[in-house]
Amino acid sequence: MQRLNSHLHTKKQPPYVLNLDPAVLKVPFGTNIDIRDSVNYKKVMEDYNLGPNGAIMTSLNLFATKIDQVLGIVEKRAPKLDHVIVDTPGQIECFIWSASGAIITDAFASAFPTMIAYIVDTPRTTSPATFMSNMLYACSILYKTKLPMIIVFNKIDAQDPEFAKEWMSDFEKFQEALRNDEDLNGEGENSSGYMGSLMNSLSLMLEEFYCHLDVAAVSAYTGEGFDEFLESVQKKVDEYNKDYKAERDAIIKKREEDAAARKAQDLTKLMKDIGIQDDKAKPTDPAKEPIDSISDTEDIEPNELDGEVERDEDEGIIGQPSREYTLDPDDVGAHMTDSSLQDRYQQALAASGAEADREAMQKIINSGLQ
Ligand SMILES: Nc1nc2c(ncn2[C@@H]2O[C@H](COP(=O)(O)OP(=O)(O)OP(=O)(O)O)[C@@H](O)[C@H]2O)c(=O)[nH]1
């Protein structure tokens, strides 16, 4: 992230930078939006009695409740931007396999050409078994996110990535490496057992997976390969616009329709339970539409923002710390995002005069929407 950020600055294309890792201690580059400003990871751990991974997931969940605001800000900046780069938690599974990870990637992918850069630690992936595991992980991320992906072999200053490129382009070479791998087969044995045939089948499957990928080789240490990486990014933008956009739009539309139907059903049931009539059919007065309380904080001075988490004094940030936006932790998830639901609820409440139930119901609806 640091090298990519400085590389783009050198090319006079400063990126918009988001840090989504709540547990990182130091971020050695200027971020525009940082999850740590809105969510205090250590406090989440204490308050919810969670371990490290649980706290990362909960922090991401809290952040995801405000993704529409984050997206609104990025969209405002978008006309002047070439790139938005987002750093995800090192514990990939916390992001990829969580609901919040899906919400965040979907939100970006529905607004901008979005791609995943899967970073591989090249010196640590020279054994065929580790290589295979790494590629299977990348494959699972591709199928989970359904986004274009670039496999980025990093640390090429320490390890030539040729072996990996060869394994990805020549199936026989990889099979040969598998056959000779002592980790898999044991010394002197040949790959005749279960593992051998499983590996053969998996490597065949991976051959198909490689067709959907671009590969880049970089060194974050020396800066080598970043121009080629950016060329791959451009290719993926074209691919996104051509292949992915229509498919994603259809998925998102279907998901939204399902969610709206489910929410409406839940609310109707809830209102029935507490004896409020559903007067959805009544025409609404546009003048009385609820005002969305969400606002952009772009004009607010950074020191006026709520929820700023105090940083260690020794935290050195290279570049301008240009964060412009923080979420108020108390406010996270505390508003209703579905205006039609809120509208129906307000109308029903007014009609029944059931003020006494208001607080309890608001709580239930809020927790349901979260
Ligand atoms: N030799 C070499 N070392 C590198 C390179 N890139 C990163 N490193 C080192 O690898 C280690 C891990 O780098 P990080 O940038 O913290 O990796 P990360 O993927 O952000 O880690 P997470 O916190 O898990 O997300 C650090 O010690 C870096 O100095 C590189 O291109 N070459």
PDB file of C-alpha atoms and ligand atoms in Angstrom, residues 1 21 24 87-91 119 121 154-158 218-222, ligand 1:
ATOM      1  CA  MET A   1       0.000   0.000   0.000  1.00  0.00           C
ATOM      2  CA  ASP A  21      -7.769  -2.751   9.062  1.00  0.00           C
ATOM      3  CA  VAL A  24      -3.164  -2.196  12.486  1.00  0.00           C
ATOM      4  CA  ASP A  87      -6.302  -1.872   2.450  1.00  0.00           C
ATOM      5  CA  THR A  88      -8.163  -4.794   4.010  1.00  0.00           C
ATOM      6  CA  PRO A  89      -7.279  -6.584   7.248  1.00  0.00           C
ATOM      7  CA  GLY A  90      -4.349  -9.000   6.997  1.00  0.00           C
ATOM      8  CA  GLN A  91      -6.694 -11.731   8.287  1.00  0.00           C
ATOM      9  CA  ILE A 119      -0.763 -10.180  -2.800  1.00  0.00           C
ATOM     10  CA  ASP A 121       4.595 -13.425  -0.495  1.00  0.00           C
ATOM     11  CA  ASN A 154       5.490  -9.329  -4.179  1.00  0.00           C
ATOM     12  CA  LYS A 155       9.057  -9.304  -2.831  1.00  0.00           C
ATOM     13  CA  ILE A 156      10.635 -10.082  -6.185  1.00  0.00           C
ATOM     14  CA  ASP A 157      13.789  -8.394  -4.898  1.00  0.00           C
ATOM     15  CA  ALA A 158      14.148 -11.432  -2.640  1.00  0.00           C
ATOM     16  CA  VAL A 218       6.425  -6.351  -7.943  1.00  0.00           C
ATOM     17  CA  SER A 219       8.772  -5.366  -5.197  1.00  0.00           C
ATOM     18  CA  ALA A 220       7.311  -3.027  -2.632  1.00  0.00           C
ATOM     19  CA  TYR A 221      10.865  -2.641  -1.434  1.00  0.00           C
ATOM     20  CA  THR A 222      12.464  -1.392  -4.693  1.00  0.00           C
TER      21      THR A 222
HETATM   22  N1  LIG B   1      12.165  -7.854   0.804  1.00  0.00           N
HETATM   23  C1  LIG B   1      10.944  -7.348   0.770  1.00  0.00           C
HETATM   24  N2  LIG B   1      10.221  -7.262   1.915  1.00  0.00           N
HETATM   25  C2  LIG B   1       8.964  -6.748   1.835  1.00  0.00           C
HETATM   26  C3  LIG B   1       8.412  -6.324   0.614  1.00  0.00           C
HETATM   27  N3  LIG B   1       7.150  -5.891   0.861  1.00  0.00           N
HETATM   28  C4  LIG B   1       6.931  -6.041   2.162  1.00  0.00           C
HETATM   29  N4  LIG B   1       8.018  -6.539   2.778  1.00  0.00           N
HETATM   30  C5  LIG B   1       8.153  -6.861   4.193  1.00  0.00           C
HETATM   31  O1  LIG B   1       7.174  -7.815   4.549  1.00  0.00           O
HETATM   32  C6  LIG B   1       6.667  -7.574   5.860  1.00  0.00           C
HETATM   33  C7  LIG B   1       5.156  -7.494   5.842  1.00  0.00           C
HETATM   34  O2  LIG B   1       4.765  -6.363   5.128  1.00  0.00           O
HETATM   35  P1  LIG B   1       3.388  -5.636   5.397  1.00  0.00           P
HETATM   36  O3  LIG B   1       3.308  -4.479   4.480  1.00  0.00           O
HETATM   37  O4  LIG B   1       3.205  -5.389   6.852  1.00  0.00           O
HETATM   38  O5  LIG B   1       2.395  -6.762   4.940  1.00  0.00           O
HETATM   39  P2  LIG B   1       0.809  -6.715   4.980  1.00  0.00           P
HETATM   40  O6  LIG B   1       0.333  -7.620   3.914  1.00  0.00           O
HETATM   41  O7  LIG B   1       0.298  -5.318   4.972  1.00  0.00           O
HETATM   42  O8  LIG B   1       0.486  -7.354   6.366  1.00  0.00           O
HETATM   43  P3  LIG B   1      -0.965  -7.499   7.048  1.00  0.00           P
HETATM   44  O9  LIG B   1      -0.900  -6.705   8.300  1.00  0.00           O
HETATM   45  O10 LIG B   1      -1.079  -8.962   7.297  1.00  0.00           O
HETATM   46  O11 LIG B   1      -1.962  -6.971   6.084  1.00  0.00           O
HETATM   47  C8  LIG B   1       7.354  -6.300   6.336  1.00  0.00           C
HETATM   48  O12 LIG B   1       8.441  -6.670   7.143  1.00  0.00           O
HETATM   49  C9  LIG B   1       7.847  -5.655   5.054  1.00  0.00           C
HETATM   50  O13 LIG B   1       9.011  -4.891   5.263  1.00  0.00           O
HETATM   51  C10 LIG B   1       9.212  -6.419  -0.577  1.00  0.00           C
HETATM   52  O14 LIG B   1       8.824  -6.092  -1.691  1.00  0.00           O
HETATM   53  N5  LIG B   1      10.470  -6.947  -0.418  1.00  0.00           N
END
